[in-house]
Short mmCIF file of C-alpha atoms and ligand atoms in Angstrom, two decimals:
data_model
loop_
_atom_site.label_atom_id
_atom_site.label_comp_id
_atom_site.label_asym_id
_atom_site.label_seq_id
_atom_site.Cartn_x
_atom_site.Cartn_y
_atom_site.Cartn_z
CA MET K 1438 0.01 -0.06 0.01
CA SER K 1439 1.43 3.40 -0.95
CA ARG K 1440 1.48 6.47 1.19
CA ASN K 1441 -1.39 7.99 -0.80
CA GLU K 1442 -3.56 4.91 -0.66
CA HIS K 1443 -3.08 4.73 3.08
CA ASP K 1444 -4.00 8.45 3.49
CA SER K 1445 -7.08 8.10 1.50
CA ARG K 1446 -8.32 5.03 3.51
CA LEU K 1447 -7.63 6.65 6.78
CA GLU K 1448 -9.19 9.87 5.56
CA GLN K 1449 -12.64 8.53 5.11
CA ASN K 1450 -12.87 8.08 8.80
CA CYS K 1451 -11.38 11.34 9.83
CA ALA K 1452 -13.01 14.73 10.85
CA LEU K 1453 -12.95 17.42 8.40
CA ALA K 1454 -10.12 19.28 10.30
CA THR K 1455 -7.87 16.10 9.57
CA ARG K 1456 -9.08 15.66 5.95
CA LEU K 1457 -8.31 19.13 5.11
CA GLN K 1458 -4.58 18.42 5.82
CA HIS K 1459 -4.54 15.07 3.93
CA SER K 1460 -5.96 15.76 0.57
CA VAL K 1461 -4.14 13.57 -2.26
CA TYR K 1462 -1.43 15.59 -3.84
CA GLU K 1463 1.59 14.11 -5.69
CA PRO K 1464 4.43 16.51 -5.57
CA PRO K 1465 7.33 16.07 -8.03
CA ALA K 1466 9.47 12.94 -7.10
CA GLY K 1467 11.81 13.70 -4.24
CA PHE K 1468 10.11 17.09 -3.34
CA GLY K 1469 7.56 16.34 -0.68
CA ALA K 1470 6.35 19.90 -0.21
CA VAL K 1471 3.14 20.08 1.99
CA GLN K 1472 1.41 22.85 -0.18
CA PRO K 1473 0.81 22.25 -3.95
CA ALA K 1474 2.60 24.15 -6.54
CA THR K 1475 1.16 27.24 -8.25
CA TRP K 1476 0.74 27.00 -11.91
CA ARG K 1477 0.17 30.05 -14.15
CA ALA K 1478 -0.69 29.54 -17.86
CA SER K 1479 -2.63 30.97 -20.71
CA THR K 1480 -1.04 28.92 -23.44
CA VAL K 1481 -0.56 25.16 -22.94
CA LEU K 1482 1.71 23.68 -25.54
CA PHE K 1483 0.69 20.25 -27.27
CA ALA K 1484 3.10 17.68 -28.56
CA ASP K 1485 1.61 17.85 -32.02
CA VAL K 1486 -1.44 19.01 -34.02
CA ALA K 1487 -3.16 15.63 -33.57
CA ALA K 1488 -2.90 16.08 -29.72
CA LEU K 1489 -4.27 19.53 -29.99
CA ARG K 1490 -7.17 18.38 -32.24
CA SER K 1491 -8.19 15.45 -30.02
CA ARG K 1492 -8.07 17.40 -26.79
CA ASP K 1493 -11.58 17.96 -25.22
CA TRP K 1494 -11.41 21.02 -23.06
CA ARG K 1495 -14.39 19.93 -20.91
CA ARG K 1496 -12.52 16.84 -19.67
CA LYS K 1497 -10.45 17.42 -16.55
CA ASP K 1498 -7.92 14.73 -17.34
CA GLY K 1499 -5.68 17.07 -19.31
CA TYR K 1500 -5.02 20.63 -20.18
CA THR K 1501 -6.18 22.81 -23.18
CA TYR K 1502 -5.85 26.52 -22.35
CA GLY K 1503 -5.36 28.46 -19.14
CA LEU K 1504 -8.92 29.65 -18.92
CA HIS K 1505 -10.17 26.00 -19.00
CA GLY K 1506 -8.04 25.15 -15.98
CA THR K 1507 -4.51 24.43 -14.75
CA PRO K 1508 -3.34 21.73 -12.28
CA THR K 1509 -3.77 24.46 -9.57
CA THR K 1510 -7.40 25.30 -10.31
CA PHE K 1511 -8.43 21.69 -11.00
CA MET K 1512 -7.08 20.69 -7.49
CA LEU K 1513 -8.83 23.44 -5.81
CA GLU K 1514 -12.05 22.46 -7.66
CA GLN K 1515 -11.55 18.86 -6.46
CA ARG K 1516 -10.95 19.84 -2.86
CA LEU K 1517 -13.96 22.15 -2.78
CA ALA K 1518 -16.23 19.51 -4.29
CA GLU K 1519 -14.92 17.05 -1.62
CA ILE K 1520 -15.62 19.37 1.41
CA GLU K 1521 -19.14 20.28 0.02
CA GLY K 1522 -20.17 16.77 -0.75
CA ALA K 1523 -20.47 17.64 -4.49
CA CYS K 1524 -19.09 15.86 -7.50
CA HIS K 1525 -18.14 18.91 -9.56
CA ALA K 1526 -17.04 22.45 -8.88
CA LEU K 1527 -16.27 25.35 -11.27
CA LEU K 1528 -14.22 28.39 -10.10
CA CYS K 1529 -15.51 31.98 -10.87
CA PRO K 1530 -13.67 35.36 -10.34
CA SER K 1531 -16.03 36.40 -7.55
CA GLY K 1532 -18.90 35.02 -5.36
CA LEU K 1533 -21.24 37.33 -7.45
CA SER K 1534 -20.04 35.82 -10.80
CA ALA K 1535 -20.87 32.29 -9.31
CA ILE K 1536 -24.44 33.59 -8.67
CA THR K 1537 -24.86 35.09 -12.24
CA LEU K 1538 -23.23 31.98 -13.98
CA VAL K 1539 -26.15 29.81 -12.37
CA ASP K 1540 -28.69 32.40 -13.61
CA LEU K 1541 -27.16 32.54 -17.12
CA ALA K 1542 -26.59 28.94 -17.47
CA LEU K 1543 -30.12 27.80 -16.40
CA LEU K 1544 -32.35 30.68 -17.54
CA GLU K 1545 -33.72 31.60 -21.09
CA HIS K 1546 -35.75 34.22 -22.37
CA GLY K 1547 -39.44 33.68 -21.31
CA ASP K 1548 -38.34 31.83 -18.01
CA ALA K 1549 -38.99 33.06 -14.46
CA VAL K 1550 -36.90 32.79 -11.31
CA LEU K 1551 -37.74 33.01 -7.55
CA VAL K 1552 -35.13 34.71 -5.34
CA PRO K 1553 -35.49 35.17 -1.64
CA ALA K 1554 -36.19 38.74 -0.62
CA ASN K 1555 -33.18 38.59 1.88
CA GLY K 1556 -30.90 37.33 -0.72
CA TYR K 1557 -27.29 38.75 -1.33
CA GLY K 1558 -28.08 42.20 -2.66
CA PRO K 1559 -26.10 42.32 -5.82
CA GLY K 1560 -27.44 38.87 -6.84
CA VAL K 1561 -31.01 40.13 -6.37
CA GLU K 1562 -30.06 43.22 -8.37
CA PHE K 1563 -28.65 41.14 -11.15
CA ALA K 1564 -32.04 39.24 -11.22
CA GLN K 1565 -34.23 42.16 -11.17
CA ARG K 1566 -32.34 44.44 -13.58
CA MET K 1567 -30.26 42.32 -16.05
CA LEU K 1568 -32.34 39.23 -16.12
CA ALA K 1569 -35.47 41.27 -16.48
CA SER K 1570 -34.14 43.18 -19.23
CA TRP K 1571 -33.53 40.05 -21.17
CA GLY K 1572 -37.19 38.86 -20.67
CA ILE K 1573 -36.57 36.69 -17.70
CA ASP K 1574 -38.79 37.43 -14.76
CA ALA K 1575 -37.44 37.58 -11.11
CA HIS K 1576 -39.92 37.36 -8.30
CA LEU K 1577 -39.04 37.97 -4.65
CA TYR K 1578 -40.49 35.55 -1.99
CA ASP K 1579 -40.55 35.87 1.84
CA PRO K 1580 -37.79 33.31 2.96
CA LEU K 1581 -39.79 32.57 6.07
CA ASP K 1582 -42.94 31.60 4.22
CA VAL K 1583 -42.83 28.69 1.73
CA ASP K 1584 -46.34 29.51 0.63
CA SER K 1585 -45.23 32.83 -0.48
CA ALA K 1586 -42.84 31.11 -2.88
CA ALA K 1587 -45.63 28.68 -3.86
CA ARG K 1588 -47.97 31.52 -4.87
CA LEU K 1589 -45.30 32.94 -7.21
CA ILE K 1590 -44.67 29.66 -9.31
CA THR K 1591 -46.09 29.73 -12.69
CA PRO K 1592 -45.37 27.37 -15.76
CA ARG K 1593 -42.52 29.65 -16.60
CA THR K 1594 -40.60 29.16 -13.39
CA ARG K 1595 -37.44 27.23 -13.79
CA LEU K 1596 -35.20 28.05 -10.82
CA LEU K 1597 -35.62 28.56 -7.05
CA TRP K 1598 -32.77 30.36 -5.37
CA LEU K 1599 -32.15 29.71 -1.69
CA GLU K 1600 -29.88 31.48 0.90
CA ALA K 1601 -29.16 30.32 4.35
CA PRO K 1602 -29.25 32.60 6.36
CA GLY K 1603 -30.30 35.67 4.41
CA SER K 1604 -27.78 38.37 3.87
CA VAL K 1605 -27.65 41.04 6.66
CA SER K 1606 -31.08 40.25 8.38
CA MET K 1607 -29.99 36.67 8.94
CA GLU K 1608 -33.28 34.75 8.66
CA MET K 1609 -32.79 30.86 8.41
CA PRO K 1610 -35.39 29.64 5.87
CA ASP K 1611 -37.16 26.14 5.85
CA LEU K 1612 -34.88 24.66 3.31
CA ARG K 1613 -36.50 21.34 3.38
CA GLY K 1614 -39.97 22.85 2.81
CA LEU K 1615 -38.63 24.88 -0.07
CA VAL K 1616 -36.81 21.97 -1.71
CA GLU K 1617 -39.97 19.95 -1.43
CA LEU K 1618 -41.93 22.75 -3.11
CA ALA K 1619 -39.45 22.93 -5.86
CA ARG K 1620 -39.47 19.17 -6.36
CA ALA K 1621 -43.25 19.16 -6.68
CA HIS K 1622 -43.15 21.68 -9.54
CA GLY K 1623 -40.03 20.44 -11.34
CA LEU K 1624 -37.94 23.50 -10.38
CA ARG K 1625 -34.10 23.39 -10.00
CA THR K 1626 -32.71 24.64 -6.68
CA ALA K 1627 -29.62 26.62 -6.01
CA ILE K 1628 -28.26 27.78 -2.70
CA ASP K 1629 -25.96 30.53 -1.84
CA ASN K 1630 -24.13 28.47 0.87
CA THR K 1631 -21.28 31.04 1.44
CA TRP K 1632 -22.22 31.36 5.26
CA ALA K 1633 -21.89 27.69 5.71
CA ALA K 1634 -18.46 27.47 3.95
CA GLY K 1635 -18.97 23.76 3.27
CA ILE K 1636 -19.10 23.10 7.05
CA ALA K 1637 -22.38 24.18 8.75
CA LEU K 1638 -24.86 22.90 6.26
CA ARG K 1639 -24.88 20.03 3.76
CA PRO K 1640 -26.97 21.26 0.82
CA PHE K 1641 -26.71 18.11 -1.38
CA GLU K 1642 -28.00 15.90 1.51
CA LEU K 1643 -31.18 18.20 1.53
CA GLY K 1644 -31.63 17.46 -2.14
CA ILE K 1645 -30.51 20.93 -3.32
CA ASP K 1646 -29.21 20.87 -6.96
CA ILE K 1647 -26.49 23.60 -7.00
CA SER K 1648 -24.35 25.18 -4.28
CA ILE K 1649 -22.56 28.43 -4.85
CA GLN K 1650 -19.99 29.94 -2.42
CA ALA K 1651 -18.04 33.14 -2.15
CA LEU K 1652 -14.63 31.68 -1.55
CA THR K 1653 -13.83 35.31 -0.90
CA LYS K 1654 -14.89 34.68 2.63
CA TYR K 1655 -13.87 31.76 4.81
CA GLN K 1656 -12.08 29.56 2.26
CA SER K 1657 -9.58 32.37 1.50
CA GLY K 1658 -9.64 33.54 5.05
CA GLY K 1659 -7.18 36.24 4.51
CA ALA K 1660 -9.57 39.16 3.24
CA ASP K 1661 -7.19 39.36 0.26
CA VAL K 1662 -8.71 37.14 -2.51
CA LEU K 1663 -11.92 37.44 -4.56
CA MET K 1664 -13.29 33.98 -5.96
CA GLY K 1665 -16.40 32.02 -6.19
CA ALA K 1666 -17.43 28.32 -6.73
CA VAL K 1667 -20.33 26.65 -8.22
CA MET K 1668 -20.74 23.14 -7.09
CA CYS K 1669 -23.18 20.22 -8.15
CA ARG K 1670 -23.54 16.45 -8.13
CA ASP K 1671 -25.36 15.93 -11.45
CA ASP K 1672 -23.20 15.33 -14.38
CA ALA K 1673 -25.70 16.75 -16.96
CA LEU K 1674 -26.17 19.99 -14.94
CA HIS K 1675 -22.39 20.26 -14.47
CA GLU K 1676 -21.99 20.07 -18.32
CA ARG K 1677 -24.63 22.87 -18.78
CA LEU K 1678 -22.82 25.11 -16.18
CA THR K 1679 -19.50 24.31 -17.77
CA LEU K 1680 -20.52 25.38 -21.09
CA ALA K 1681 -21.91 28.63 -19.81
CA HIS K 1682 -18.74 29.13 -17.78
CA MET K 1683 -16.67 28.85 -20.98
CA ARG K 1684 -19.03 30.90 -23.08
CA LEU K 1685 -18.82 33.88 -20.56
CA GLY K 1686 -15.07 33.58 -20.40
CA LEU K 1687 -14.88 32.99 -16.60
CA GLY K 1688 -11.74 31.77 -14.98
CA VAL K 1689 -9.32 32.48 -12.11
CA GLY K 1690 -5.63 33.03 -11.79
CA GLY K 1691 -3.25 30.43 -10.39
CA ASP K 1692 -1.80 32.63 -7.66
CA ASP K 1693 -5.31 33.40 -6.33
CA ALA K 1694 -6.26 29.66 -6.58
CA SER K 1695 -3.14 28.92 -4.61
CA LEU K 1696 -4.09 31.39 -1.82
CA VAL K 1697 -7.55 29.61 -1.36
CA LEU K 1698 -5.79 26.25 -1.42
CA ARG K 1699 -3.58 27.35 1.33
CA GLY K 1700 -6.58 28.86 3.18
CA LEU K 1701 -8.41 25.50 3.15
CA SER K 1702 -5.85 23.95 5.49
CA THR K 1703 -7.10 25.98 8.34
CA LEU K 1704 -10.69 26.38 7.23
CA ALA K 1705 -12.23 24.11 9.84
CA LEU K 1706 -10.14 25.52 12.67
CA ARG K 1707 -10.92 29.20 11.75
CA TYR K 1708 -14.67 28.42 11.20
CA ALA K 1709 -15.01 26.95 14.66
CA ALA K 1710 -12.96 29.92 16.21
CA HIS K 1711 -15.22 32.47 14.43
CA ASP K 1712 -18.35 30.53 15.49
CA ALA K 1713 -17.36 30.32 19.16
CA ALA K 1714 -16.37 34.04 19.32
CA ALA K 1715 -19.36 35.19 17.52
CA ARG K 1716 -21.79 33.35 19.79
CA ARG K 1717 -20.09 34.81 22.89
CA VAL K 1718 -20.27 38.44 21.54
CA ALA K 1719 -23.93 37.83 20.40
CA GLN K 1720 -25.01 36.44 23.77
CA TRP K 1721 -23.27 39.50 25.45
CA LEU K 1722 -25.05 41.89 23.18
CA GLN K 1723 -28.42 40.43 24.07
CA THR K 1724 -27.88 41.58 27.72
CA GLN K 1725 -27.28 45.18 26.63
CA PRO K 1726 -30.08 47.53 27.29
CA GLN K 1727 -29.58 49.54 24.10
CA VAL K 1728 -29.66 46.42 21.94
CA ARG K 1729 -33.28 45.51 20.79
CA ARG K 1730 -32.76 42.29 19.03
CA VAL K 1731 -29.75 40.14 18.05
CA LEU K 1732 -29.97 38.26 14.69
CA HIS K 1733 -27.80 35.21 15.07
CA PRO K 1734 -29.37 31.93 13.65
CA ALA K 1735 -28.07 29.92 16.73
CA LEU K 1736 -29.95 32.12 19.17
CA PRO K 1737 -33.26 30.71 20.05
CA ASP K 1738 -35.26 33.89 19.34
CA SER K 1739 -33.72 34.64 16.03
CA PRO K 1740 -35.99 34.28 12.88
CA GLY K 1741 -35.83 30.77 11.62
CA HIS K 1742 -33.85 29.49 14.64
CA ALA K 1743 -35.57 26.09 14.51
CA HIS K 1744 -34.56 25.60 10.84
CA TRP K 1745 -30.93 26.25 11.94
CA ALA K 1746 -31.23 23.87 14.87
CA ARG K 1747 -32.74 21.19 12.52
CA ASP K 1748 -30.36 21.52 9.40
CA CYS K 1749 -27.01 23.15 10.63
CA SER K 1750 -24.11 21.83 12.71
CA ALA K 1751 -22.49 25.03 13.30
CA ALA K 1752 -22.57 28.81 12.63
CA ALA K 1753 -20.46 31.44 11.00
CA GLY K 1754 -18.94 34.41 12.72
CA LEU K 1755 -21.41 36.73 11.00
CA PHE K 1756 -24.54 38.12 12.71
CA SER K 1757 -26.51 41.41 13.06
CA PHE K 1758 -28.22 43.32 15.81
CA THR K 1759 -30.73 46.13 15.98
CA PHE K 1760 -31.19 49.18 18.12
CA ALA K 1761 -34.50 50.51 19.57
CA PRO K 1762 -36.33 52.55 16.76
CA GLU K 1763 -35.72 55.79 18.62
CA VAL K 1764 -31.90 55.46 18.14
CA THR K 1765 -31.26 57.73 15.19
CA PRO K 1766 -29.25 56.53 12.09
CA ALA K 1767 -26.72 59.27 12.97
CA ARG K 1768 -26.16 57.82 16.38
CA VAL K 1769 -25.77 54.34 15.03
CA ASP K 1770 -23.05 55.67 12.81
CA ALA K 1771 -21.36 57.42 15.68
CA PHE K 1772 -21.50 53.99 17.58
CA VAL K 1773 -19.74 52.31 14.65
CA ASP K 1774 -17.22 55.20 14.29
CA ALA K 1775 -16.46 54.76 18.05
CA LEU K 1776 -15.50 50.98 17.63
CA GLN K 1777 -11.73 50.68 17.65
CA LEU K 1778 -11.11 47.02 16.98
CA PHE K 1779 -13.84 46.52 14.30
CA GLY K 1780 -12.95 47.80 10.91
CA ILE K 1781 -15.56 49.43 8.94
CA GLY K 1782 -15.72 47.71 5.48
CA TYR K 1783 -17.51 45.16 3.36
CA SER K 1784 -17.05 41.46 2.99
CA TRP K 1785 -16.32 39.05 5.87
CA GLY K 1786 -14.44 35.78 6.63
CA GLY K 1787 -11.08 37.48 7.07
CA PRO K 1788 -8.99 37.81 10.35
CA ARG K 1789 -10.25 41.37 11.13
CA SER K 1790 -13.64 41.99 12.75
CA LEU K 1791 -15.75 44.26 10.79
CA ALA K 1792 -19.01 46.40 11.50
CA VAL K 1793 -21.33 47.99 8.99
CA PRO K 1794 -24.61 49.80 9.56
CA TYR K 1795 -27.40 48.94 7.33
CA ALA K 1796 -30.58 50.94 6.57
CA ILE K 1797 -32.56 47.62 6.45
CA ASP K 1798 -36.04 49.01 6.28
CA ALA K 1799 -35.05 50.63 3.01
CA MET K 1800 -33.54 47.36 1.78
CA ARG K 1801 -36.55 45.31 2.46
CA GLY K 1802 -39.77 45.36 4.32
CA ALA K 1803 -39.30 42.39 6.79
CA ALA K 1804 -41.91 42.94 9.56
CA TRP K 1805 -39.81 42.06 12.47
CA VAL K 1806 -37.19 44.67 11.53
CA ASP K 1807 -39.86 47.46 12.10
CA GLY K 1808 -37.52 50.26 11.14
CA SER K 1809 -34.94 49.48 13.77
CA PRO K 1810 -31.47 50.61 12.83
CA LEU K 1811 -29.22 47.61 12.25
CA VAL K 1812 -25.59 46.91 12.54
CA ARG K 1813 -23.94 43.77 11.03
CA LEU K 1814 -20.76 42.40 12.72
CA ALA K 1815 -18.30 39.98 11.18
CA ILE K 1816 -16.27 38.54 14.05
CA GLY K 1817 -12.71 38.00 13.11
CA LEU K 1818 -9.98 36.21 14.89
CA GLU K 1819 -9.28 38.64 17.77
CA ASP K 1820 -9.90 37.62 21.37
CA ALA K 1821 -13.70 37.60 22.12
CA ASP K 1822 -13.24 39.59 25.44
CA ASP K 1823 -11.25 42.34 23.63
CA LEU K 1824 -14.23 42.59 21.00
CA ILE K 1825 -16.76 42.78 23.89
CA ALA K 1826 -14.91 45.47 25.61
CA ASP K 1827 -14.75 47.45 22.38
CA LEU K 1828 -18.44 47.17 21.81
CA ALA K 1829 -19.08 48.11 25.54
CA GLN K 1830 -17.09 51.40 25.25
CA ALA K 1831 -18.91 52.23 21.87
CA LEU K 1832 -22.18 51.50 23.47
CA ALA K 1833 -21.31 53.94 26.27
CA VAL K 1834 -20.59 56.51 23.58
CA LEU K 1835 -24.10 55.82 22.07
CA SER K 1836 -25.69 56.26 25.62
CA ALA K 1837 -23.65 59.51 26.52
C1 LIG H 628 -19.82 38.11 -0.31
C2 LIG H 628 -20.95 37.34 -0.70
C3 LIG H 628 -21.23 37.07 -2.08
C4 LIG H 628 -20.27 37.66 -3.12
O1 LIG H 628 -18.92 37.34 -3.01
P1 LIG H 628 -18.00 38.35 -3.85
O2 LIG H 628 -16.73 37.48 -3.91
O3 LIG H 628 -17.68 39.52 -3.03
O4 LIG H 628 -18.58 38.64 -5.11
C5 LIG H 628 -22.33 36.27 -2.29
N1 LIG H 628 -23.02 35.79 -1.43
C6 LIG H 628 -22.88 36.09 -0.13
C7 LIG H 628 -23.86 35.40 0.90
C8 LIG H 628 -21.80 36.86 0.30
O5 LIG H 628 -21.59 37.04 1.61
#
């Protein structure tokens, strides 16, 4: 038995944290580097014209052109599919382009798509603006009400988007109920599974057809790479996504793929650390008189908590909280400005904690938000006690 066979047998019984360190990789003979090489290429040379002519770019047993993949990008795709429980993965230059790839691959003029009202904003905007301008109708459903999605289904509906939890307002939908609805109407389902990062939620075990993730977040972990992935189990669906991916000219650079591969080694550990610290900070915020509501799916009174408890094994370090309606937006801004350890900036999943105020009532009309000002926190890798002390001093500024 070779070392690699030994590793892959052992691997099947190991936890994700272990498997992440033991992915199969054959370094050049005599060079047992732990991390794989970074390959950069546009041109890939063929031995002769016959080899060039016989090469099928869709097959990942060889190389055709940099845009169709390199050993580095193929390895990242393979590892992401393994982590997610998928059979196939495609890399895209951002999380947003992973969303738009799914839309463009599956929808045609005259079709309709259902999108959760709390979906990732730019993805919703793409559906409502660009798809609509090409004759594809996008309808927004209430993510906490399966019937609201059912009422929007017409013979033209092809695709049901899911997101768990919703962006910014963090509602956890009834994924099983929504998948059942889609099945009954012959709709494809796609989930934006960025929050779960392949760890907290197993979309293919719930019968979801496609999972997309912004690798920009936890897989990279460094706040320094933009990338996305589209994953599925079905071969024919993958073929359709692959053709659209090629026709749109999507691809990622070897250096970026390498950074994400390196990030994967520590993914499980970082996710657990973000999760534990975020729950501590969220629970502390719940005890603060100025805080009206903490929106973290693992908290019992958070919207859709029962769905989280049923379908998820962990939570990301991302959550939001609201202030009493009488706290003016200007004072919320002053609170965020007073934070010293939390950076003010978009995205999440990196080592630095971040805070962003959102005018959530202008973004959507969820009843429970009732006009309360909202701040989203991304908990980084700082010590949770230090983050709590920082929030405490900024809340004191708010009260002053
Ligand atoms: C960040 C994010 C995206 C988009 O990722 P980018 O790489 O920034 O384009 C999509 N969905 C969710 C839920 C996200 O948080």
